mmCIF file of C-alpha atoms in Angstrom:
data_model
loop_
_atom_site.group_PDB
_atom_site.id
_atom_site.type_symbol
_atom_site.label_atom_id
_atom_site.label_comp_id
_atom_site.label_asym_id
_atom_site.label_seq_id
_atom_site.Cartn_x
_atom_site.Cartn_y
_atom_site.Cartn_z
ATOM 1 C CA MET A 117 20.830 0.306 -26.630
ATOM 2 C CA THR A 118 17.973 2.102 -24.752
ATOM 3 C CA ALA A 119 16.166 0.945 -21.703
ATOM 4 C CA ASP A 120 12.616 -0.310 -22.029
ATOM 5 C CA THR A 121 10.638 2.153 -19.862
ATOM 6 C CA SER A 122 7.628 -0.234 -19.979
ATOM 7 C CA LEU A 123 9.244 -3.001 -17.847
ATOM 8 C CA THR A 124 7.599 -3.533 -14.280
ATOM 9 C CA LEU A 125 8.169 -5.754 -11.346
ATOM 10 C CA PRO A 126 5.692 -8.440 -10.591
ATOM 11 C CA ASP A 127 4.035 -6.170 -8.139
ATOM 12 C CA GLY A 128 3.524 -3.487 -10.960
ATOM 13 C CA ARG A 129 6.026 -0.972 -9.926
ATOM 14 C CA PRO A 130 8.044 0.517 -12.864
ATOM 15 C CA ILE A 131 11.810 -0.657 -12.986
ATOM 16 C CA PRO A 132 13.897 2.420 -12.995
ATOM 17 C CA LEU A 133 16.021 3.091 -16.167
ATOM 18 C CA PRO A 134 19.536 1.519 -15.657
ATOM 19 C CA THR A 135 20.812 3.634 -18.570
ATOM 20 C CA GLY A 136 20.011 6.934 -20.546
ATOM 21 C CA ALA A 137 19.604 10.477 -20.143
ATOM 22 C CA GLU A 138 19.634 12.115 -16.642
ATOM 23 C CA ARG A 139 16.010 13.463 -16.556
ATOM 24 C CA PRO A 140 14.282 10.387 -17.548
ATOM 25 C CA MET A 141 16.370 8.307 -15.153
ATOM 26 C CA LEU A 142 15.618 10.586 -12.216
ATOM 27 C CA GLU A 143 12.059 10.538 -13.070
ATOM 28 C CA SER A 144 12.029 6.736 -13.407
ATOM 29 C CA TRP A 145 13.491 6.462 -9.870
ATOM 30 C CA LEU A 146 10.924 8.897 -8.549
ATOM 31 C CA ASP A 147 8.047 6.857 -10.114
ATOM 32 C CA PHE A 148 9.595 3.628 -8.677
ATOM 33 C CA HIS A 149 9.517 5.119 -5.260
ATOM 34 C CA ARG A 150 5.957 6.506 -5.654
ATOM 35 C CA GLY A 151 4.894 2.921 -6.755
ATOM 36 C CA THR A 152 6.598 1.490 -3.662
ATOM 37 C CA LEU A 153 4.433 3.593 -1.465
ATOM 38 C CA GLU A 154 1.425 2.584 -3.127
ATOM 39 C CA VAL A 155 2.413 -1.158 -2.860
ATOM 40 C CA LYS A 156 2.956 -0.770 0.737
ATOM 41 C CA CYS A 157 -0.695 0.263 1.144
ATOM 42 C CA ALA A 158 -2.139 -2.394 -1.116
ATOM 43 C CA SER A 159 -4.733 -4.842 0.131
ATOM 44 C CA LEU A 160 -5.033 -3.183 3.606
ATOM 45 C CA ASP A 161 -8.395 -2.133 5.188
ATOM 46 C CA ASP A 162 -8.975 1.205 6.819
ATOM 47 C CA ALA A 163 -8.067 0.017 10.357
ATOM 48 C CA GLN A 164 -4.758 -1.343 9.025
ATOM 49 C CA VAL A 165 -3.669 1.821 7.187
ATOM 50 C CA ARG A 166 -4.475 3.598 10.572
ATOM 51 C CA THR A 167 -2.171 1.468 12.545
ATOM 52 C CA ALA A 168 0.846 3.127 14.210
ATOM 53 C CA SER A 169 4.191 1.700 13.943
ATOM 54 C CA ALA A 170 5.397 1.776 17.625
ATOM 55 C CA GLU A 171 4.862 4.138 20.665
ATOM 56 C CA PRO A 172 5.433 6.982 20.982
ATOM 57 C CA SER A 173 5.362 7.405 17.139
ATOM 58 C CA GLU A 174 1.801 7.963 15.621
ATOM 59 C CA LEU A 175 3.112 7.426 12.120
ATOM 60 C CA THR A 176 0.767 5.538 9.831
ATOM 61 C CA LEU A 177 0.647 4.434 6.166
ATOM 62 C CA LEU A 178 -2.487 6.668 5.687
ATOM 63 C CA GLY A 179 -0.450 9.462 7.312
ATOM 64 C CA LEU A 180 2.498 8.787 5.094
ATOM 65 C CA VAL A 181 0.361 8.879 1.888
ATOM 66 C CA GLN A 182 -1.182 12.298 3.002
ATOM 67 C CA HIS A 183 2.347 13.563 3.975
ATOM 68 C CA MET A 184 3.694 12.789 0.523
ATOM 69 C CA ALA A 185 0.683 14.647 -1.129
ATOM 70 C CA GLU A 186 1.819 17.623 0.803
ATOM 71 C CA VAL A 187 5.626 17.032 -0.152
ATOM 72 C CA GLU A 188 4.689 16.691 -3.858
ATOM 73 C CA ARG A 189 2.709 19.915 -3.707
ATOM 74 C CA ASN A 190 5.463 21.695 -1.688
ATOM 75 C CA TRP A 191 8.484 20.778 -3.917
ATOM 76 C CA PHE A 192 7.034 20.872 -7.392
ATOM 77 C CA GLN A 193 4.038 23.229 -7.250
ATOM 78 C CA ARG A 194 5.022 25.791 -4.515
ATOM 79 C CA ALA A 195 8.792 25.867 -5.407
ATOM 80 C CA PHE A 196 8.084 26.689 -9.022
ATOM 81 C CA GLY A 197 5.247 29.159 -8.286
ATOM 82 C CA ALA A 198 2.105 27.260 -9.467
ATOM 83 C CA VAL A 199 0.274 27.465 -6.188
ATOM 84 C CA GLY A 200 0.428 29.414 -3.037
ATOM 85 C CA PRO A 201 1.151 28.394 0.612
ATOM 86 C CA GLU A 202 -2.162 26.564 1.413
ATOM 87 C CA PRO A 203 -1.766 23.034 2.485
ATOM 88 C CA VAL A 204 -3.515 19.960 0.739
ATOM 89 C CA PHE A 205 -4.873 18.904 4.124
ATOM 90 C CA GLU A 206 -5.528 20.638 7.440
ATOM 91 C CA GLU A 207 -1.881 21.245 8.357
ATOM 92 C CA GLU A 208 1.351 21.146 6.202
ATOM 93 C CA SER A 209 2.793 17.860 7.297
ATOM 94 C CA GLY A 210 -0.343 15.881 6.200
ATOM 95 C CA TYR A 211 0.046 13.317 9.007
ATOM 96 C CA ARG A 212 -3.192 14.227 10.831
ATOM 97 C CA LEU A 213 -5.913 11.609 10.262
ATOM 98 C CA ARG A 214 -9.409 12.351 9.870
ATOM 99 C CA PRO A 215 -12.149 9.507 10.451
ATOM 100 C CA GLU A 216 -13.909 10.623 7.155
ATOM 101 C CA ARG A 217 -10.915 10.375 5.053
ATOM 102 C CA GLY A 218 -9.786 6.841 4.117
ATOM 103 C CA LEU A 219 -7.007 5.523 1.969
ATOM 104 C CA ASP A 220 -8.915 5.680 -1.358
ATOM 105 C CA GLU A 221 -9.554 9.446 -0.995
ATOM 106 C CA ALA A 222 -5.934 10.123 0.266
ATOM 107 C CA LEU A 223 -4.443 8.115 -2.691
ATOM 108 C CA ASP A 224 -6.718 10.034 -5.162
ATOM 109 C CA ILE A 225 -5.514 13.356 -3.668
ATOM 110 C CA TRP A 226 -1.806 12.127 -3.757
ATOM 111 C CA ARG A 227 -2.068 11.091 -7.293
ATOM 112 C CA ARG A 228 -3.684 14.456 -8.213
ATOM 113 C CA GLU A 229 -0.771 16.233 -6.625
ATOM 114 C CA ILE A 230 1.614 14.068 -8.675
ATOM 115 C CA ALA A 231 -0.158 14.860 -11.830
ATOM 116 C CA ARG A 232 -0.154 18.666 -11.082
ATOM 117 C CA GLY A 233 3.489 18.617 -10.264
ATOM 118 C CA ARG A 234 4.337 16.839 -13.458
ATOM 119 C CA GLU A 235 2.378 19.523 -15.411
ATOM 120 C CA VAL A 236 4.243 22.233 -13.690
ATOM 121 C CA CYS A 237 7.584 20.690 -14.342
ATOM 122 C CA ALA A 238 6.888 19.567 -17.952
ATOM 123 C CA GLY A 239 9.204 21.353 -20.385
ATOM 124 C CA ARG A 240 11.254 22.816 -17.605
ATOM 125 C CA SER A 241 15.179 22.396 -17.643
ATOM 126 C CA LEU A 242 16.786 20.480 -14.795
ATOM 127 C CA ASP A 243 18.721 23.678 -14.332
ATOM 128 C CA GLU A 244 15.554 25.849 -13.905
ATOM 129 C CA VAL A 245 15.394 27.577 -10.586
ATOM 130 C CA GLY A 246 12.482 27.873 -8.054
ATOM 131 C CA HIS A 247 12.479 28.971 -4.586
ATOM 132 C CA ILE A 248 12.270 26.916 -1.331
ATOM 133 C CA PRO A 249 8.862 27.314 0.160
ATOM 134 C CA GLY A 250 8.005 27.273 3.813
ATOM 135 C CA GLY A 251 8.977 29.188 6.812
ATOM 136 C CA GLY A 252 12.185 27.499 7.729
ATOM 137 C CA PRO A 253 15.742 29.036 7.701
ATOM 138 C CA ILE A 254 16.297 28.326 3.977
ATOM 139 C CA CYS A 255 12.865 29.570 2.916
ATOM 140 C CA GLY A 256 13.092 31.606 -0.277
ATOM 141 C CA MET A 257 16.490 30.210 -1.376
ATOM 142 C CA GLU A 258 16.967 29.318 -4.921
ATOM 143 C CA VAL A 259 16.674 25.560 -5.794
ATOM 144 C CA GLY A 260 17.082 23.888 -9.095
ATOM 145 C CA LEU A 261 14.779 21.218 -10.513
ATOM 146 C CA ARG A 262 17.526 18.696 -10.639
ATOM 147 C CA TRP A 263 17.942 19.144 -6.770
ATOM 148 C CA VAL A 264 14.137 18.823 -6.279
ATOM 149 C CA LEU A 265 13.963 15.576 -8.154
ATOM 150 C CA ILE A 266 16.916 14.217 -6.218
ATOM 151 C CA HIS A 267 15.502 15.392 -2.960
ATOM 152 C CA MET A 268 12.039 13.838 -3.763
ATOM 153 C CA ILE A 269 13.786 10.421 -4.452
ATOM 154 C CA GLU A 270 15.510 10.706 -1.120
ATOM 155 C CA GLU A 271 12.219 11.781 0.589
ATOM 156 C CA TYR A 272 10.267 8.799 -0.852
ATOM 157 C CA ALA A 273 13.192 6.396 -0.130
ATOM 158 C CA ARG A 274 13.386 7.358 3.529
ATOM 159 C CA HIS A 275 9.573 7.337 4.028
ATOM 160 C CA ASN A 276 9.316 3.936 2.262
ATOM 161 C CA GLY A 277 11.615 2.565 4.793
ATOM 162 C CA HIS A 278 8.951 3.732 7.334
ATOM 163 C CA ALA A 279 6.332 2.223 5.213
ATOM 164 C CA ASP A 280 8.349 -1.179 5.277
ATOM 165 C CA ILE A 281 8.260 -1.229 9.078
ATOM 166 C CA LEU A 282 4.600 -0.195 9.245
ATOM 167 C CA ARG A 283 3.567 -2.887 6.744
ATOM 168 C CA GLU A 284 5.578 -5.556 8.521
ATOM 169 C CA ARG A 285 3.849 -4.641 11.919
ATOM 170 C CA ILE A 286 0.455 -4.729 10.165
ATOM 171 C CA ASP A 287 0.585 -8.189 8.510
ATOM 172 C CA GLY A 288 4.177 -9.513 8.353
ATOM 173 C CA VAL A 289 4.609 -8.458 4.651
ATOM 174 C CA THR A 290 8.113 -7.375 3.891
ATOM 175 C CA GLY A 291 10.131 -6.691 0.868
ATOM 176 C CA THR A 292 11.506 -3.818 -1.374
#
């Protein structure tokens, strides 16, 4: 029996594959977490997506979407040599907000980075090796695509926890 990859939750997020081959399963979990971030931003206005969680943090849902666009570029495109070190936004973290850039634009950019990352990784083996980008202590180390997919699932899961707190502060909406 194979899992139906077209199943979705009532909010539209894809249900991760419960069985099957490793790569489709990893990719389905990543898509689930991407969908979760998008759901956390749904139906909010510009002021709401710019609302910080709690002092002293300046973390916002808009900042999280921008950050994840940077993360998508970093771990798929930069690590596997498709783009250079230039950031998507003004600075590498993506958290900085600009009055002229709203959620729709940030989501479009984020989706574009996801699509480009998929293109870069299409046809690559989970064992294929790239190099950790950036300037930190592990910069340049070899990293496998499998590791990157697992790291991206972890990265989204962690930030989706932040998004849960932000969304609850904004309008009381909670959930997975």
